[in-house]
Short mmCIF file of N, CA and C in Angstrom, two decimals:
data_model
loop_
_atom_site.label_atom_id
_atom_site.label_comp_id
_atom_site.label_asym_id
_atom_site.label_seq_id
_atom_site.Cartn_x
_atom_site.Cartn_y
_atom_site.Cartn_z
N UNK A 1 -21.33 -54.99 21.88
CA UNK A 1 -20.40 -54.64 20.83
C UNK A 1 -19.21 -53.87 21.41
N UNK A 2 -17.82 -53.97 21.08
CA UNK A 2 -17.08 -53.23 21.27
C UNK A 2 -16.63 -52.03 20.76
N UNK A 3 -16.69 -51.31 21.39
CA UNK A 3 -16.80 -49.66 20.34
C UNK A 3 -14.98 -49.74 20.02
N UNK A 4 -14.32 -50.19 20.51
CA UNK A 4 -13.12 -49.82 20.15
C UNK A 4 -12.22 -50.80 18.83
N UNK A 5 -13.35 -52.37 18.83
CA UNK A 5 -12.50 -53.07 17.75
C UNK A 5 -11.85 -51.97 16.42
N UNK A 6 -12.27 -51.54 16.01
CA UNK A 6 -11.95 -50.67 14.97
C UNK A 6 -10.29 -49.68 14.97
N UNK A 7 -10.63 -49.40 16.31
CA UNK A 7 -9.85 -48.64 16.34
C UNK A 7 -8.35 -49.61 17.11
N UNK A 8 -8.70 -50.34 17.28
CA UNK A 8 -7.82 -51.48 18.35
C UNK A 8 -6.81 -52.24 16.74
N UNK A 9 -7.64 -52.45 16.13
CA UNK A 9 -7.20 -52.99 14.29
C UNK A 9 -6.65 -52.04 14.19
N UNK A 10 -6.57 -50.50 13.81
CA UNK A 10 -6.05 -50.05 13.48
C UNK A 10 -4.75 -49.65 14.15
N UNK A 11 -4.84 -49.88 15.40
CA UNK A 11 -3.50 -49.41 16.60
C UNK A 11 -2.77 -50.46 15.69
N UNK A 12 -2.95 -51.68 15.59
CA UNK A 12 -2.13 -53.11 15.20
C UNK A 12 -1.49 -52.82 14.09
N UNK A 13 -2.23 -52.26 13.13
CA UNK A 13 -1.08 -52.18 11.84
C UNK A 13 -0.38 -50.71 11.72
N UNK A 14 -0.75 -49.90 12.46
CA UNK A 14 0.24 -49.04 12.92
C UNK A 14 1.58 -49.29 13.38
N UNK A 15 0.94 -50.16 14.72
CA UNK A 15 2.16 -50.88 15.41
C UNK A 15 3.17 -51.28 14.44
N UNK A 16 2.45 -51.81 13.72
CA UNK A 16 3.07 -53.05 12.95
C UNK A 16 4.14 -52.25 11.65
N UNK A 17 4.04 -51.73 11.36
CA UNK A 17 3.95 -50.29 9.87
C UNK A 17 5.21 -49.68 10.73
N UNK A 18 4.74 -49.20 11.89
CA UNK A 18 6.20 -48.28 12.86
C UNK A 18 6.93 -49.14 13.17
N UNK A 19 6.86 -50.27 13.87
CA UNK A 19 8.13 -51.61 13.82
C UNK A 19 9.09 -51.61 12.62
N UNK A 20 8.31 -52.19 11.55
CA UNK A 20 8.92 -52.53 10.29
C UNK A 20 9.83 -51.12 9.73
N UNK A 21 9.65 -50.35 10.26
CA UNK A 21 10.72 -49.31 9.98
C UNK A 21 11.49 -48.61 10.99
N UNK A 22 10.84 -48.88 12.13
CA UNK A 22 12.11 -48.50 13.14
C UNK A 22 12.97 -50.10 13.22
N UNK A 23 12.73 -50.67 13.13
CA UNK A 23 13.59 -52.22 12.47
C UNK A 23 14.61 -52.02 11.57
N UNK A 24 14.21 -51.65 10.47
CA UNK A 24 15.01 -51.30 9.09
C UNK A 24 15.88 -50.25 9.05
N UNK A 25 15.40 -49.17 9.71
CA UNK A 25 15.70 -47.86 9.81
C UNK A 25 16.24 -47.83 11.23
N UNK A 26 16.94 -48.62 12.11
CA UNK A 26 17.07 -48.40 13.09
C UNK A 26 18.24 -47.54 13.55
N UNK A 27 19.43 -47.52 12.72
CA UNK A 27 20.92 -46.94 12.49
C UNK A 27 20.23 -45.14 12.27
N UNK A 28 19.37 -45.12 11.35
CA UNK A 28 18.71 -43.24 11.13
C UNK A 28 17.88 -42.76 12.16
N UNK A 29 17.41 -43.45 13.09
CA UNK A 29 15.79 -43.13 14.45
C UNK A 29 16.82 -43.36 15.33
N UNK A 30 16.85 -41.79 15.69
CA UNK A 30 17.57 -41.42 17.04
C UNK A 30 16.72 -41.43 18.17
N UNK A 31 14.87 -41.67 17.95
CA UNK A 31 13.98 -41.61 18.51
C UNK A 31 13.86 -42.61 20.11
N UNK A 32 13.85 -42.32 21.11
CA UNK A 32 14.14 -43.27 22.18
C UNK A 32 13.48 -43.45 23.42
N UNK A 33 13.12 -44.66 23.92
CA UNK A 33 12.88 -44.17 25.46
C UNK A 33 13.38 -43.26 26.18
N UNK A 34 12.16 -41.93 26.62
CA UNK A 34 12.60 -41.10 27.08
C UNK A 34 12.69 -39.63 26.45
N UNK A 35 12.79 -39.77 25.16
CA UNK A 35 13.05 -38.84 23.96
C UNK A 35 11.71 -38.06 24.26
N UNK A 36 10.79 -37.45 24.82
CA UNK A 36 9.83 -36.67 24.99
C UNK A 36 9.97 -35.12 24.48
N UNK A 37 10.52 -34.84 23.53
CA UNK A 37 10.06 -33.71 23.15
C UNK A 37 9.31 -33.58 21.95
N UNK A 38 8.66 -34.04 21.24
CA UNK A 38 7.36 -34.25 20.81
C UNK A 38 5.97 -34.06 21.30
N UNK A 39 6.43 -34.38 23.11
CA UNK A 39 5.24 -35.11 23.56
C UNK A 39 4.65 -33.72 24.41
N UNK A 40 3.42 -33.46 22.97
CA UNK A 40 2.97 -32.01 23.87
C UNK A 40 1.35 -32.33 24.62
N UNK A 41 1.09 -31.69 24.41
CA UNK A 41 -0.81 -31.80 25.24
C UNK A 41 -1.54 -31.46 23.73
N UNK A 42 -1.87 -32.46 23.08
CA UNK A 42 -2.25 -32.65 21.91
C UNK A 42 -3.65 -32.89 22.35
N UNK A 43 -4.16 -32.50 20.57
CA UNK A 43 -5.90 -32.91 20.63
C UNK A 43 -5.90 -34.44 19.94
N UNK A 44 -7.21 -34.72 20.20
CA UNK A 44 -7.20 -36.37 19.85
C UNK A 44 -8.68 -36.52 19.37
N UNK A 45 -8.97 -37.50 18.27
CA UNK A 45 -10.30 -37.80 18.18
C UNK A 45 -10.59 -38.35 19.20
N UNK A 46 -12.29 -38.38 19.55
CA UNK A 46 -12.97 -38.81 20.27
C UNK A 46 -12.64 -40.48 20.47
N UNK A 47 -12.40 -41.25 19.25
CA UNK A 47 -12.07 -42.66 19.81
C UNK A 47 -11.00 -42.91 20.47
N UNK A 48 -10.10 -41.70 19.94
CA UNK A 48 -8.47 -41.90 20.94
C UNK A 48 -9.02 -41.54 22.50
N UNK A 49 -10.01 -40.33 22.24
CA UNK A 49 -10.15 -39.93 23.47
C UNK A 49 -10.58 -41.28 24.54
N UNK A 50 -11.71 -41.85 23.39
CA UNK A 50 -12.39 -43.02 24.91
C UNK A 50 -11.44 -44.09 24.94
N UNK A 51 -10.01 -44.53 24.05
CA UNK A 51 -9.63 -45.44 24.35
C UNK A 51 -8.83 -45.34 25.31
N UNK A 52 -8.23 -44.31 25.48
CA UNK A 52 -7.52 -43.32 26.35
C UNK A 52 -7.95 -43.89 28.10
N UNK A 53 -9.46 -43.17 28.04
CA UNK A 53 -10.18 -42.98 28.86
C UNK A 53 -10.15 -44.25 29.40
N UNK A 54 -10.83 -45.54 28.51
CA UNK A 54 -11.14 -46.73 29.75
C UNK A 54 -9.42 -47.21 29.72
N UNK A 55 -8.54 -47.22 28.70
CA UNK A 55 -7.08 -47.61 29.92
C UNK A 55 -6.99 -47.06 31.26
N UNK A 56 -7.78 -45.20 31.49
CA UNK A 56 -7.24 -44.68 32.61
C UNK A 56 -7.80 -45.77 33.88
N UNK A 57 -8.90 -45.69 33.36
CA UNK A 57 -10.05 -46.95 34.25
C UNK A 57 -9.32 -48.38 34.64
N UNK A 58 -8.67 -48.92 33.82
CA UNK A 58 -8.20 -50.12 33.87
C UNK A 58 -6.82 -49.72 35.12
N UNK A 59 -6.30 -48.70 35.27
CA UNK A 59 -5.18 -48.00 36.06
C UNK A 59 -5.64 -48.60 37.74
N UNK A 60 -4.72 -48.31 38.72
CA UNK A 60 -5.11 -48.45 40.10
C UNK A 60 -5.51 -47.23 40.37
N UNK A 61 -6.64 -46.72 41.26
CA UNK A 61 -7.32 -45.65 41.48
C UNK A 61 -6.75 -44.51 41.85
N UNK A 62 -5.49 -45.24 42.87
CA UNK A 62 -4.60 -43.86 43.40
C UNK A 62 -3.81 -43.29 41.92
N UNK A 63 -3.11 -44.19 41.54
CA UNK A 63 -2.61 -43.35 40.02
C UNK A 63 -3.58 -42.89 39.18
N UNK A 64 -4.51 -43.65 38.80
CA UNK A 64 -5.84 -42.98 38.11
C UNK A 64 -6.17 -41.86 38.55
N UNK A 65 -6.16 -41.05 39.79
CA UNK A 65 -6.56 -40.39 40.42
C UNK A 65 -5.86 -38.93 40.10
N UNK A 66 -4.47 -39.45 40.30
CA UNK A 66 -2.78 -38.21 39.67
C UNK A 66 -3.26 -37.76 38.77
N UNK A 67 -3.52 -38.67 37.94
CA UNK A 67 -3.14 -38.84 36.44
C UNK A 67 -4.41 -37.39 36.03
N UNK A 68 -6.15 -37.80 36.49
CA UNK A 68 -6.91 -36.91 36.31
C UNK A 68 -6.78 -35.26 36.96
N UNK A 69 -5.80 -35.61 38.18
CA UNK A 69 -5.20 -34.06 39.02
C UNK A 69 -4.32 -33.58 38.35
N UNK A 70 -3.46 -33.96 37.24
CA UNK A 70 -2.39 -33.78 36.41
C UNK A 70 -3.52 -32.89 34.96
N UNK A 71 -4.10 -33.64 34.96
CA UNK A 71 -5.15 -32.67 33.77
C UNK A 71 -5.55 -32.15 33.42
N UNK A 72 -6.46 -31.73 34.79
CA UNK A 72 -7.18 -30.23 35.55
C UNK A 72 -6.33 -29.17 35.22
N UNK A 73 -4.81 -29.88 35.49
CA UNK A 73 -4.01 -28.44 35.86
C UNK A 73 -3.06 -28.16 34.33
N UNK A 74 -3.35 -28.92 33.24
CA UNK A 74 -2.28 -28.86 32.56
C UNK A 74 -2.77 -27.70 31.87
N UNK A 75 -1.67 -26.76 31.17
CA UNK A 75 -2.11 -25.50 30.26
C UNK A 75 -2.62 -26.02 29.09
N UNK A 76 -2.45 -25.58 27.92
CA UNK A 76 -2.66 -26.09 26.53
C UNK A 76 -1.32 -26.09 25.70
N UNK A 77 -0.32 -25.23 25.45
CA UNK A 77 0.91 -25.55 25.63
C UNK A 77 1.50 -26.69 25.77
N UNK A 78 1.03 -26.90 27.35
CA UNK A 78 2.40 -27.56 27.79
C UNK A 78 2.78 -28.96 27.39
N UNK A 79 3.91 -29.94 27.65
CA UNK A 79 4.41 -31.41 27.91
C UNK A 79 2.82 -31.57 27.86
N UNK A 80 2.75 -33.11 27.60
CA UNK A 80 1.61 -33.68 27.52
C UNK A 80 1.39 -34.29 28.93
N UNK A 81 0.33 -34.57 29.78
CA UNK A 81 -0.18 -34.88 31.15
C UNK A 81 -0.06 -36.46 31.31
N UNK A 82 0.10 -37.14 30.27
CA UNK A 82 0.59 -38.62 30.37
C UNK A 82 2.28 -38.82 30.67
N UNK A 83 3.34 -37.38 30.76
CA UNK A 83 4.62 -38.05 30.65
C UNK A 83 4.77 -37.70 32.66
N UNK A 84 6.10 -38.84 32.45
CA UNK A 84 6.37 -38.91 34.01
C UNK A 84 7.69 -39.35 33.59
N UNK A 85 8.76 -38.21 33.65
CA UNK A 85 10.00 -38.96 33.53
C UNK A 85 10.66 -39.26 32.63
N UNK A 86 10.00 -38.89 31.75
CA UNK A 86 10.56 -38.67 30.10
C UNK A 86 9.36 -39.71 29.38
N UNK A 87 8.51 -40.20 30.03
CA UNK A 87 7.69 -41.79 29.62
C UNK A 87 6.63 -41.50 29.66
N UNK A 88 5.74 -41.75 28.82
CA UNK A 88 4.15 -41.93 29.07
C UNK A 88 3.37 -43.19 29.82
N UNK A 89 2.78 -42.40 31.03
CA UNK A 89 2.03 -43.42 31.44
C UNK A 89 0.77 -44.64 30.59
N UNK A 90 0.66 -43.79 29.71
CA UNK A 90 -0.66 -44.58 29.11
C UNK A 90 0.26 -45.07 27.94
N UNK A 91 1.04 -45.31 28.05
CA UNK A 91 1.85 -46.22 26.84
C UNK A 91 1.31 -46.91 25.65
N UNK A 92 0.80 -47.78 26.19
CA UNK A 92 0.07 -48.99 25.52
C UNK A 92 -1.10 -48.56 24.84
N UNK A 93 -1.47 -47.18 25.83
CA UNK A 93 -3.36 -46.47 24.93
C UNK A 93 -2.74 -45.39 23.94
N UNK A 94 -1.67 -45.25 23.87
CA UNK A 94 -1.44 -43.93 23.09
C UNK A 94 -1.49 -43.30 22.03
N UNK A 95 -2.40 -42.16 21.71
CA UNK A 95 -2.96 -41.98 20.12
C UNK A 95 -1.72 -42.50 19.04
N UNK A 96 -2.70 -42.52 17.96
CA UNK A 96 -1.76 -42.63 16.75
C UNK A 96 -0.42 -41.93 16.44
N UNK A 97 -1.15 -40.31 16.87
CA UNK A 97 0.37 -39.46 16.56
C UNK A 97 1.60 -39.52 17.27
N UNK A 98 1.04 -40.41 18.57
CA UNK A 98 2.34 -40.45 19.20
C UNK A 98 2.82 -41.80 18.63
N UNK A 99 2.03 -42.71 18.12
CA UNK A 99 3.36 -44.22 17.64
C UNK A 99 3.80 -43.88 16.04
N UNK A 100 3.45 -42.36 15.47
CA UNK A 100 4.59 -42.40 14.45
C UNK A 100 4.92 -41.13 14.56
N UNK A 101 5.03 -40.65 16.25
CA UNK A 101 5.85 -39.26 15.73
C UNK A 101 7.16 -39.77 15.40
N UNK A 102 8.51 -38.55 15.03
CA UNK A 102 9.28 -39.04 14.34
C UNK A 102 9.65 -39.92 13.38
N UNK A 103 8.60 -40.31 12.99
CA UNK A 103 8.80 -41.24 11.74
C UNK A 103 8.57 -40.57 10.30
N UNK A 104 8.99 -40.84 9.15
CA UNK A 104 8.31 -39.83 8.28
C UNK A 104 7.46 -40.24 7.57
N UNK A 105 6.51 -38.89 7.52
CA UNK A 105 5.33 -39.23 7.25
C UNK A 105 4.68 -37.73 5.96
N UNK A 106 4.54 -38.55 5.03
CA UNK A 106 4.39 -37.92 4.05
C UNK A 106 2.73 -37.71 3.89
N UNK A 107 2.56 -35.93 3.55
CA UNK A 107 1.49 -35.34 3.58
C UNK A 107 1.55 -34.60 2.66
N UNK A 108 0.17 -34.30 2.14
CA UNK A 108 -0.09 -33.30 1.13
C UNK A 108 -0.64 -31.66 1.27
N UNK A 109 -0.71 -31.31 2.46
CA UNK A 109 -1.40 -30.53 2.79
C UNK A 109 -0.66 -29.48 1.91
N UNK A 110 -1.81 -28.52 1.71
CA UNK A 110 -1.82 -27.21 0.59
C UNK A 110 -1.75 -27.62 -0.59
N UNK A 111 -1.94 -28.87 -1.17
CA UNK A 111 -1.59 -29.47 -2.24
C UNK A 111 0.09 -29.46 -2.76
N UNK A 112 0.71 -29.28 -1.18
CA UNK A 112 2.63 -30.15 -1.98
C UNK A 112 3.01 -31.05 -1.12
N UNK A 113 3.08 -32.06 -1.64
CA UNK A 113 3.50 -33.16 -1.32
C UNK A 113 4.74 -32.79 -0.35
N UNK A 114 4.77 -33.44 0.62
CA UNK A 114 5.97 -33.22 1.36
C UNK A 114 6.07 -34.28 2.46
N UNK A 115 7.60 -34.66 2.86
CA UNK A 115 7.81 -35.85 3.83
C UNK A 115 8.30 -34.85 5.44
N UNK A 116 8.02 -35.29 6.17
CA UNK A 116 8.09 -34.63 7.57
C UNK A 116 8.63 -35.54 8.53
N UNK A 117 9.69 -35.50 8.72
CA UNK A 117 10.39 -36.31 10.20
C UNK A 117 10.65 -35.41 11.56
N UNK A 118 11.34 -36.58 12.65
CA UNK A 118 12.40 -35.86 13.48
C UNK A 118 13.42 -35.59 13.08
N UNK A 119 13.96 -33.98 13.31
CA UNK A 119 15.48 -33.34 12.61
C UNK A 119 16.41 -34.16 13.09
N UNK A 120 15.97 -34.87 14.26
CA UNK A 120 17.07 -35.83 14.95
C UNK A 120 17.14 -37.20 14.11
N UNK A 121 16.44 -37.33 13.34
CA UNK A 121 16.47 -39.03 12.47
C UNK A 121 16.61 -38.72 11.41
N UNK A 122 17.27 -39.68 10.58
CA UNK A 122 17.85 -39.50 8.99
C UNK A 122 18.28 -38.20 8.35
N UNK A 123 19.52 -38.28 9.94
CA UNK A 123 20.28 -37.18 9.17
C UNK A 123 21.05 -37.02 8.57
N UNK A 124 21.85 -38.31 7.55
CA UNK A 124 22.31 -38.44 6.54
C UNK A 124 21.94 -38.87 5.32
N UNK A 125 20.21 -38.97 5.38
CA UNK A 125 19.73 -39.56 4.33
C UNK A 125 19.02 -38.01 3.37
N UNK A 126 20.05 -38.12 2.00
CA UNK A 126 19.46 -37.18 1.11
C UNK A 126 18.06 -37.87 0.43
N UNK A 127 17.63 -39.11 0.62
CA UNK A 127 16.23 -39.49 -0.28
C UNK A 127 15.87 -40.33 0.97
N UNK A 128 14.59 -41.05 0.92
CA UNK A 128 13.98 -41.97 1.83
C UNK A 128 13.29 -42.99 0.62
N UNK A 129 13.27 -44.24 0.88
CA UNK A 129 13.06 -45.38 0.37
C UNK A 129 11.42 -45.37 0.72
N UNK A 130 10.47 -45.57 -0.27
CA UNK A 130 8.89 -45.55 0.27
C UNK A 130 8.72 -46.15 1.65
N UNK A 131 9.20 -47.26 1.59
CA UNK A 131 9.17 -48.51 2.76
C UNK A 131 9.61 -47.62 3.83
N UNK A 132 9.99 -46.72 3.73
CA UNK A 132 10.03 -45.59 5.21
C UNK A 132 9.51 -44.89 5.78
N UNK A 133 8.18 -44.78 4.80
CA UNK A 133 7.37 -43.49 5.12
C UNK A 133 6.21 -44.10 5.25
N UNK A 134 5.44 -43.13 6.03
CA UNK A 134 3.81 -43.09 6.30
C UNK A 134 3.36 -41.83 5.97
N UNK A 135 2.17 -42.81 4.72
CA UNK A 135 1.23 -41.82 4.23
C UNK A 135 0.03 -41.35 5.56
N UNK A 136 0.50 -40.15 5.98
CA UNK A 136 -0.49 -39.66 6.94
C UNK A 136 -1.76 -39.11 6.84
N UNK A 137 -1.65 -38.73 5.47
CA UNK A 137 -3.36 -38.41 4.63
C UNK A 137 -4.24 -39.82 4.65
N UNK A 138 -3.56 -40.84 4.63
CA UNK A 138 -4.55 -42.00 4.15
C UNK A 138 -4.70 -42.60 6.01
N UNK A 139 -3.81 -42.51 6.31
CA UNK A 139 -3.52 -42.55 8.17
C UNK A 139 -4.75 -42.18 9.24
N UNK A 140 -4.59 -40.50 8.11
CA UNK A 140 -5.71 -39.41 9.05
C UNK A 140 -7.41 -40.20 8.62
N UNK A 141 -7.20 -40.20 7.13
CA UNK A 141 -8.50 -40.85 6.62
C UNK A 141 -9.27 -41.97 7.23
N UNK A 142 -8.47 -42.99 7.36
CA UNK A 142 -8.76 -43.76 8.22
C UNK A 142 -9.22 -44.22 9.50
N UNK A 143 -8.19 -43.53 10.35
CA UNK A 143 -8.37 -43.05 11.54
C UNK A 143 -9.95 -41.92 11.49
N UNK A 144 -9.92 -41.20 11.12
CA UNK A 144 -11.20 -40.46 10.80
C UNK A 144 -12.66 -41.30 10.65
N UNK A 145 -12.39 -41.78 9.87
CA UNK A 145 -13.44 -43.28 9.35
C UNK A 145 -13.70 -44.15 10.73
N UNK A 146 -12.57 -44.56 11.46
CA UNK A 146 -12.92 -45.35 12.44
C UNK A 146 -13.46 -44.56 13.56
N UNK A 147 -13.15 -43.47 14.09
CA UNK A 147 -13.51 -42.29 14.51
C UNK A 147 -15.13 -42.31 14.35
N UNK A 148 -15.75 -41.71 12.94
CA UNK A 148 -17.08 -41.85 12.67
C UNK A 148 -17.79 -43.21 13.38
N UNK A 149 -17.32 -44.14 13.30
CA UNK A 149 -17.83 -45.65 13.38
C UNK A 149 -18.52 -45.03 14.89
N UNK A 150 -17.10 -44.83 15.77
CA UNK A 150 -17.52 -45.12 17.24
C UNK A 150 -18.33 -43.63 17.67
N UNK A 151 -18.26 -42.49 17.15
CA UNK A 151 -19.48 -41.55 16.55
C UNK A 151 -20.58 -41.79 16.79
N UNK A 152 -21.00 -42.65 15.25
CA UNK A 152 -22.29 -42.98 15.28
C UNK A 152 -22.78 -44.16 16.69
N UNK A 153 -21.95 -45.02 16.72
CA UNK A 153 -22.61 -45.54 18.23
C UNK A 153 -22.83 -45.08 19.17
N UNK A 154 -21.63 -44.38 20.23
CA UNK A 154 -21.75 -43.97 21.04
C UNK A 154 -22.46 -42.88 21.11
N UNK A 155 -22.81 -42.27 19.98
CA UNK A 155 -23.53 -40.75 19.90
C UNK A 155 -25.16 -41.03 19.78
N UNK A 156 -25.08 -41.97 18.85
CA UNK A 156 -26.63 -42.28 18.36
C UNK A 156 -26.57 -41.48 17.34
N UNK A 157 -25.41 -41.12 16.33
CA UNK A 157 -25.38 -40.07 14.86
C UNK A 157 -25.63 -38.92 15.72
N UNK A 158 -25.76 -38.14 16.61
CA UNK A 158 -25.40 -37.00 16.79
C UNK A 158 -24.08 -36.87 17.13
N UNK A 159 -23.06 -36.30 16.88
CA UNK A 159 -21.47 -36.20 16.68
C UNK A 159 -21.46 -35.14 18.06
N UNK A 160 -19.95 -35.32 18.75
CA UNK A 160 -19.88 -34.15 19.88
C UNK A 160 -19.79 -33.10 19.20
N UNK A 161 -20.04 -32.12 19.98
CA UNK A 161 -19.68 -30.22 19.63
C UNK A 161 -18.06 -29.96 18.71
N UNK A 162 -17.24 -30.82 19.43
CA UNK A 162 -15.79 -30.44 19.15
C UNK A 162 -15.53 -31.76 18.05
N UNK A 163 -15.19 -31.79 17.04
CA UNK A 163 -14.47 -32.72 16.25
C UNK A 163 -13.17 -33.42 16.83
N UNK A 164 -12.70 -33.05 18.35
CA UNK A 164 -11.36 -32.93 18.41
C UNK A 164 -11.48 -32.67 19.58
N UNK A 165 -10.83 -33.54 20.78
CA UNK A 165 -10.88 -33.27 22.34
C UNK A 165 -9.20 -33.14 22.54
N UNK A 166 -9.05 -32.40 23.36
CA UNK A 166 -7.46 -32.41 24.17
C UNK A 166 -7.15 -33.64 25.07
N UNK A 167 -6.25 -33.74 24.93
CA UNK A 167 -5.51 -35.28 25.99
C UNK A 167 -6.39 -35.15 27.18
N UNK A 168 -6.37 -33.51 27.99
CA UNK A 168 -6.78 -34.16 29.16
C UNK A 168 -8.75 -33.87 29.10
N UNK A 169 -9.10 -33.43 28.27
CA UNK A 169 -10.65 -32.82 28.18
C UNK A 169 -10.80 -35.15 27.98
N UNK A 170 -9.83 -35.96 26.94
CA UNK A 170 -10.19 -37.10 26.92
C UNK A 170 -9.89 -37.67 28.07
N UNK A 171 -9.24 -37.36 28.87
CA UNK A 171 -9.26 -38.14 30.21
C UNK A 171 -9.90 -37.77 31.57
N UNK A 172 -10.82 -36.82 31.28
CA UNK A 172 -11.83 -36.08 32.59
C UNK A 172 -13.31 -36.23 31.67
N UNK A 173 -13.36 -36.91 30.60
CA UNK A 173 -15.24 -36.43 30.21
C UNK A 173 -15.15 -37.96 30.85
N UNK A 174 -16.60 -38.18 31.28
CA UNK A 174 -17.21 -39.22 31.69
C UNK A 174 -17.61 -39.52 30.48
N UNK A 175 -16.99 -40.42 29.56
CA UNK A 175 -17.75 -41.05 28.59
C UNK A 175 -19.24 -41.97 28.76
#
């Protein structure tokens, strides 16, 4: 079985969801190759963590190798341990929050509704058209849900200690 179909479906209509509006919206997303200030040393569910993990595997050993010496040493703070140059190496594996940072993404937390972008994108727009936004409550839900899936497999229903691993704690556990 593949522990990651789940979460591999869900990268896709992400993908797909952030296209269709950096497409539409392309004149307001100042967002760019290179644009790395977003890109901090974030925590990640455990499925981001292992999908993370076997891209590092799929890597050539000598970069695979950086990449885990880059990890060891990163603070908690800092730039995230995947950028090199303004770019993330793990591109293609990269959690959810990084394929809609800057995008807006409407949340409810404390119970008020509120939309959250980059200050750098739609900075002439006094309203946003639904078709622009991502609901990140139903996002997180989801993602959460698929999360559990690969949980219960890989765990055998006992869940890890932490709900929540750091970029590099997901790229140094031996899954």
């Amino acid at each position: 079985m593949d522990l990651l179909e789940n979460y591999r479906t869900l990268v896709e209509r992400v993908d797909a969801l952030a296209g269709r509006i950096e497409e539409a919206f392309s004149d307001e997303i100042a967002c760019h190759r290179g644009c790395d200030s977003c890109c901090r040393h974030l925590s990640v569910f455990p499925v981001e963590g292992y999908a993370l993990a076997r891209a590092l595997e799929e890597m050539p050993e000598k970069a695979a190798n950086r990449l885990r010496g880059l990890a060891r040493k990163v603070a908690p703070d800092a730039p995230c341990p995947l950028l090199k140059g303004g770019e993330c190496l793990l591109y293609s594996a990269r959690p959810i929050i990084c394929r809609t940072h800057g995008l807006p993404l409407l949340t409810g937390e404390g119970g008020e509704r509120r939309i959250d972008f980059c200050p750098q994108n739609f900075t002439g727009a006094a309203s946003l058209p639904a078709e622009a936004v991502i609901n990140l409550d139903l996002l997180n839900a989801t993602l959460a849900t698929v999360n559990g899936l690969l949980v219960a497999e890989k765990y055998q229903g006992t869940p890890p200690e932490a709900p929540r691993l750091s970029l590099a704690d997901a790229l140094l556990s031996s899954w």
